[in-house]
Short mmCIF file of C-alpha atoms and ligand atoms in Angstrom, two decimals:
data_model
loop_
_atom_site.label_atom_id
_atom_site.label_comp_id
_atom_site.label_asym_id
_atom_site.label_seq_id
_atom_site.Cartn_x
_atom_site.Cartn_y
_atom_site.Cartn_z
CA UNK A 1 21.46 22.65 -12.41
CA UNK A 2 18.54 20.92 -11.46
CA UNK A 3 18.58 18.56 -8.56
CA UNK A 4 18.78 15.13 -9.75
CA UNK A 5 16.04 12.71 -8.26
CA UNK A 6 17.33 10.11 -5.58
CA UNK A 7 17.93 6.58 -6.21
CA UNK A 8 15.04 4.57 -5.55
CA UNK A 9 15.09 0.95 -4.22
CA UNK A 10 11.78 -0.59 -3.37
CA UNK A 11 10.96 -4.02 -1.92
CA UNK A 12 7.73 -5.22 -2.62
CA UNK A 13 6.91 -8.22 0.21
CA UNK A 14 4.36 -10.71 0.18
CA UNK A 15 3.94 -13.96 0.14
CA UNK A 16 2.77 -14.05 -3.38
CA UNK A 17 1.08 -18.04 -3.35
CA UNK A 18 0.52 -17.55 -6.38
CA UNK A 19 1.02 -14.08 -7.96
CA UNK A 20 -1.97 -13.11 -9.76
CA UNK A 21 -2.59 -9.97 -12.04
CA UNK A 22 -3.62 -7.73 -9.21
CA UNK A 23 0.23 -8.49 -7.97
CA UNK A 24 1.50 -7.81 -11.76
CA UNK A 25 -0.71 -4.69 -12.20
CA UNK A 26 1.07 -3.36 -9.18
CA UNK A 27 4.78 -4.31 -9.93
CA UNK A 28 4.24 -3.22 -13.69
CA UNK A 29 2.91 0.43 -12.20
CA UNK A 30 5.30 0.57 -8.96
CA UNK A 31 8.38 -0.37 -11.34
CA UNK A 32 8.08 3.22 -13.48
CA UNK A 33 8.08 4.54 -10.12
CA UNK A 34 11.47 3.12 -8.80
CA UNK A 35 14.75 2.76 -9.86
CA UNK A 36 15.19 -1.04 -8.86
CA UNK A 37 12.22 -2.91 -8.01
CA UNK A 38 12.59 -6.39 -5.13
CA UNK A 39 9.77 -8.60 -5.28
CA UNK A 40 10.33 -10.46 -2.26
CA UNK A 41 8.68 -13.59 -0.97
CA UNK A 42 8.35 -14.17 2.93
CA UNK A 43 9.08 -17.46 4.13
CA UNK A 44 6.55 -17.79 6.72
CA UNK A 45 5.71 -21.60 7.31
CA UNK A 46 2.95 -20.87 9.41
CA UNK A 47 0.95 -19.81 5.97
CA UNK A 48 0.87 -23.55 4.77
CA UNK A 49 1.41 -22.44 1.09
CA UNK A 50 0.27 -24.08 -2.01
CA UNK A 51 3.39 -23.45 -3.88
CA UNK A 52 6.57 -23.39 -1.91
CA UNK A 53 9.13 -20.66 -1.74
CA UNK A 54 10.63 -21.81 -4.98
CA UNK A 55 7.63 -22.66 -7.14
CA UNK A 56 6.37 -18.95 -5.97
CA UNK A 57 9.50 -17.88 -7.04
CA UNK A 58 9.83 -19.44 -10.44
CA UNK A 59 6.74 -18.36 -11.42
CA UNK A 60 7.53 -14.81 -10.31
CA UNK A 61 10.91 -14.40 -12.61
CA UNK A 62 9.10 -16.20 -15.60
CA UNK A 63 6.30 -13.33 -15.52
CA UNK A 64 8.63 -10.71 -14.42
CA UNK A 65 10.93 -11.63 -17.15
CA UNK A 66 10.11 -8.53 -19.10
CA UNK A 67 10.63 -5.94 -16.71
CA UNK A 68 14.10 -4.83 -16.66
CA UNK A 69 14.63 -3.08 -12.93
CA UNK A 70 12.46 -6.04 -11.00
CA UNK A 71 14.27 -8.74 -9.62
CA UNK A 72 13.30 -11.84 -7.18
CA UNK A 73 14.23 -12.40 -4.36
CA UNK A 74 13.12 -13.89 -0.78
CA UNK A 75 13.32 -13.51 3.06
CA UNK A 76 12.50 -14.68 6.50
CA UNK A 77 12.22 -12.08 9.41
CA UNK A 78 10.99 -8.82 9.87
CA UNK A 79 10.21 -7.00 6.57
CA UNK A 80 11.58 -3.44 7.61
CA UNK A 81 15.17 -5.52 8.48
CA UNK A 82 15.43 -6.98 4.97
CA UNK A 83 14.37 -3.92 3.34
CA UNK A 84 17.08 -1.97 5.29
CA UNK A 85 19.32 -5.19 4.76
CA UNK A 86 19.05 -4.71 1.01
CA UNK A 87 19.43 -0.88 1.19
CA UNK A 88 15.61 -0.42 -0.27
CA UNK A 89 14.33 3.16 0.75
CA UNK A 90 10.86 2.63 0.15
CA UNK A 91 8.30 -0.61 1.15
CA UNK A 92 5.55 -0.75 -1.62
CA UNK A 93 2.02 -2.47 -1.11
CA UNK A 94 -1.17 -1.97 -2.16
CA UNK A 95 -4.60 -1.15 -1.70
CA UNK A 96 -7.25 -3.27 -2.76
CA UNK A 97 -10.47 -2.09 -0.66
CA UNK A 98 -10.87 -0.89 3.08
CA UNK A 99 -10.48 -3.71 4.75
CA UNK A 100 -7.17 -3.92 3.40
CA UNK A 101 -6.27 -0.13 4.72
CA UNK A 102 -6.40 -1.05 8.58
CA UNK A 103 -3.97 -3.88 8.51
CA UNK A 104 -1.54 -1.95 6.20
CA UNK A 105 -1.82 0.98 8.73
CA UNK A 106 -0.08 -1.14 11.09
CA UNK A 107 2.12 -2.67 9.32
CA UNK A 108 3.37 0.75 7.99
CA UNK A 109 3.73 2.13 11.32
CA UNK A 110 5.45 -0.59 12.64
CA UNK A 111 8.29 -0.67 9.46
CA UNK A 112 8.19 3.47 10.51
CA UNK A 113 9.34 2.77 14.08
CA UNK A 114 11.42 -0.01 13.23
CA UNK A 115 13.21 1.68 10.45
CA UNK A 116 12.82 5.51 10.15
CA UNK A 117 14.89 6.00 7.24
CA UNK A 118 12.52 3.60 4.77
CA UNK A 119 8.80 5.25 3.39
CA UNK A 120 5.79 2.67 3.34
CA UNK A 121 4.08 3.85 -0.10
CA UNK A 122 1.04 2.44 -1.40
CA UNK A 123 -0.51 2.32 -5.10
CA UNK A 124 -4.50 1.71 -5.49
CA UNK A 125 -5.15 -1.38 -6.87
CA UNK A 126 -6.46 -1.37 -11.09
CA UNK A 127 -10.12 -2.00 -10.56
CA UNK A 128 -10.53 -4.87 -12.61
CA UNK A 129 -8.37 -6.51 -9.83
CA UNK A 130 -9.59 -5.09 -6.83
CA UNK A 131 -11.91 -8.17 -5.38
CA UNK A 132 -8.58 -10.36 -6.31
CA UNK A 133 -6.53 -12.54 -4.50
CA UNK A 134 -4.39 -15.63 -3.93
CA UNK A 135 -6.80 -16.69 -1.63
CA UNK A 136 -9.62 -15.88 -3.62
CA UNK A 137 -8.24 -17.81 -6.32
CA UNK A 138 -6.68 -20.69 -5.11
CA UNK A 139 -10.68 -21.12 -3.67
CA UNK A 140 -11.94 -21.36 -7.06
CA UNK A 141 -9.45 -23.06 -8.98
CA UNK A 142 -10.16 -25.60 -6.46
CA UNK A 143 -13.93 -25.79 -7.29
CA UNK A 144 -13.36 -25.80 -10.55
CA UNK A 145 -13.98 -22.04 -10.92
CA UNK A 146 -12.57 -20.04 -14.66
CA UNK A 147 -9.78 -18.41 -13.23
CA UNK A 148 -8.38 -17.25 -16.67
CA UNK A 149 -8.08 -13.71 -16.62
CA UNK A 150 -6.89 -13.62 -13.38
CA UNK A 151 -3.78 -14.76 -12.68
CA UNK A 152 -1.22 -15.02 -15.91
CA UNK A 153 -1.66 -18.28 -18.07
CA UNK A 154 1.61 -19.64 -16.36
CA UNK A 155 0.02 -19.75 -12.60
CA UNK A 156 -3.35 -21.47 -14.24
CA UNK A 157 -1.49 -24.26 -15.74
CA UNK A 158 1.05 -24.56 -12.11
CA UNK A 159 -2.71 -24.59 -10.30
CA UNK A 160 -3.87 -27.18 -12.43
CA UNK A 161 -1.37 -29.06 -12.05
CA UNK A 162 -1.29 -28.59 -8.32
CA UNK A 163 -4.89 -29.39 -7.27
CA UNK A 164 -5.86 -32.04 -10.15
CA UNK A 165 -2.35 -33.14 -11.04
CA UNK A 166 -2.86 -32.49 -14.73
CA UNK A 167 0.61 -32.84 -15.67
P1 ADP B 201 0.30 -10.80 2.18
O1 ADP B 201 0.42 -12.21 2.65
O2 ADP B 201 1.35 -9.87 2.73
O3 ADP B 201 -1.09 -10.21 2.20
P2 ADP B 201 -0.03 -10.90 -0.65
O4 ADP B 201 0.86 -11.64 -1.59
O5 ADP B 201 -1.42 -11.35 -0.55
O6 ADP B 201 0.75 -10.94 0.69
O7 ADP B 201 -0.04 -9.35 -0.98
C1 ADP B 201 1.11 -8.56 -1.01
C2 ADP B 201 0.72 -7.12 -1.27
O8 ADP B 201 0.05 -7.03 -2.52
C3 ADP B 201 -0.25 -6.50 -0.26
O9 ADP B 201 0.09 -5.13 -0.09
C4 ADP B 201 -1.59 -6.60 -0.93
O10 ADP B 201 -2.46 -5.58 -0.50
C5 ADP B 201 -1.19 -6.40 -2.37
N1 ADP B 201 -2.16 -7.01 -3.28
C6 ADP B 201 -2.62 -8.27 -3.24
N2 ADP B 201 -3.54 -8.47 -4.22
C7 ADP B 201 -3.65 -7.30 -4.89
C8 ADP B 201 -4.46 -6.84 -5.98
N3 ADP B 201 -5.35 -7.65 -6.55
N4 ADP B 201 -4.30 -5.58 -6.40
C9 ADP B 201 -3.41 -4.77 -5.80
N5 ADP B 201 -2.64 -5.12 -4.75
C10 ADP B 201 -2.76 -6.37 -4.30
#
């Protein structure tokens, strides 16, 4: 009989203000990966977010609506605690350029020595998305900047609405 594969939980942390398609890219690829995908927001204050915990997370479930084994979810504390909290064997994040690696090095080997039993893996970003991020695009849409493209049509109109109050 062939040995059946294990069950695979992932939590995917970040803070996610706002998703953009670099974010989707990776939860679309990391979900045919995994057996149950957490998208998990940190609640970390000291950020000062655009979009609070729940506005980050309503936009999340409305794009993530289509995937079946991804679900919402958010957390304060130490990453590697939730992930063990919620039984997820794996941490996914991803890799946009360099820069990005020696930070995530860290963090990986911290979640390692905090929690033994739960893999840090990491998927290369698509590279139409590498340069992309919240940060990134939050900056533009505030200058006015075409951000279409970018981040799904849902997060344009909530950062319209957000910096210019379109309503
Ligand atoms: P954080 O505040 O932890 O950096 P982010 O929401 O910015 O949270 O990112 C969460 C994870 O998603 C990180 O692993 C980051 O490298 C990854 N990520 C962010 N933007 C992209 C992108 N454009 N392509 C691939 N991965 C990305």
């Amino acid at each position: 009989m062939a040995p059946s594969a294990a069950n695979i939980v992932a939590i995917y942390p970040g803070s996610f203000d706002p998703i953009t398609n670099g974010h989707l890219d990776l939860i679309a690829r990391g979900s045919r990966l995994v057996d149950r995908l957490i998208v998990a927001i940190l609640r970390n204050e000291a950020k000062q977010p655009l979009f609070s915990v729940e506005e980050r997370a309503e936009m999340l479930k409305e794009v993530l609506r289509p995937y079946a084994n991804v679900e919402v979810a958010s957390f304060s504390g130490l990453t590697a605690a939730y992930a063990a909290e919620r039984g997820a064997n794996v941490i996914l994040r991803g890799l946009r350029a360099v820069s990005d690696y020696e930070y995530e090095l860290k963090m990986a080997l911290m979640n390692r020595r905090l929690q033994p039993g739960i893999e840090t893996a990491f998927l290369m970003a698509a590279e139409t998305y590498s340069f992309v991020s919240s940060r990134l695009v939050k900056e533009v849409a505030r200058q006015g900047g075409n951000i279409s493209g970018l981040v799904p049509p849902i997060v344009e109109l909530r950062l319209a609405e957000r910096l210019f109050e379109v309503k």
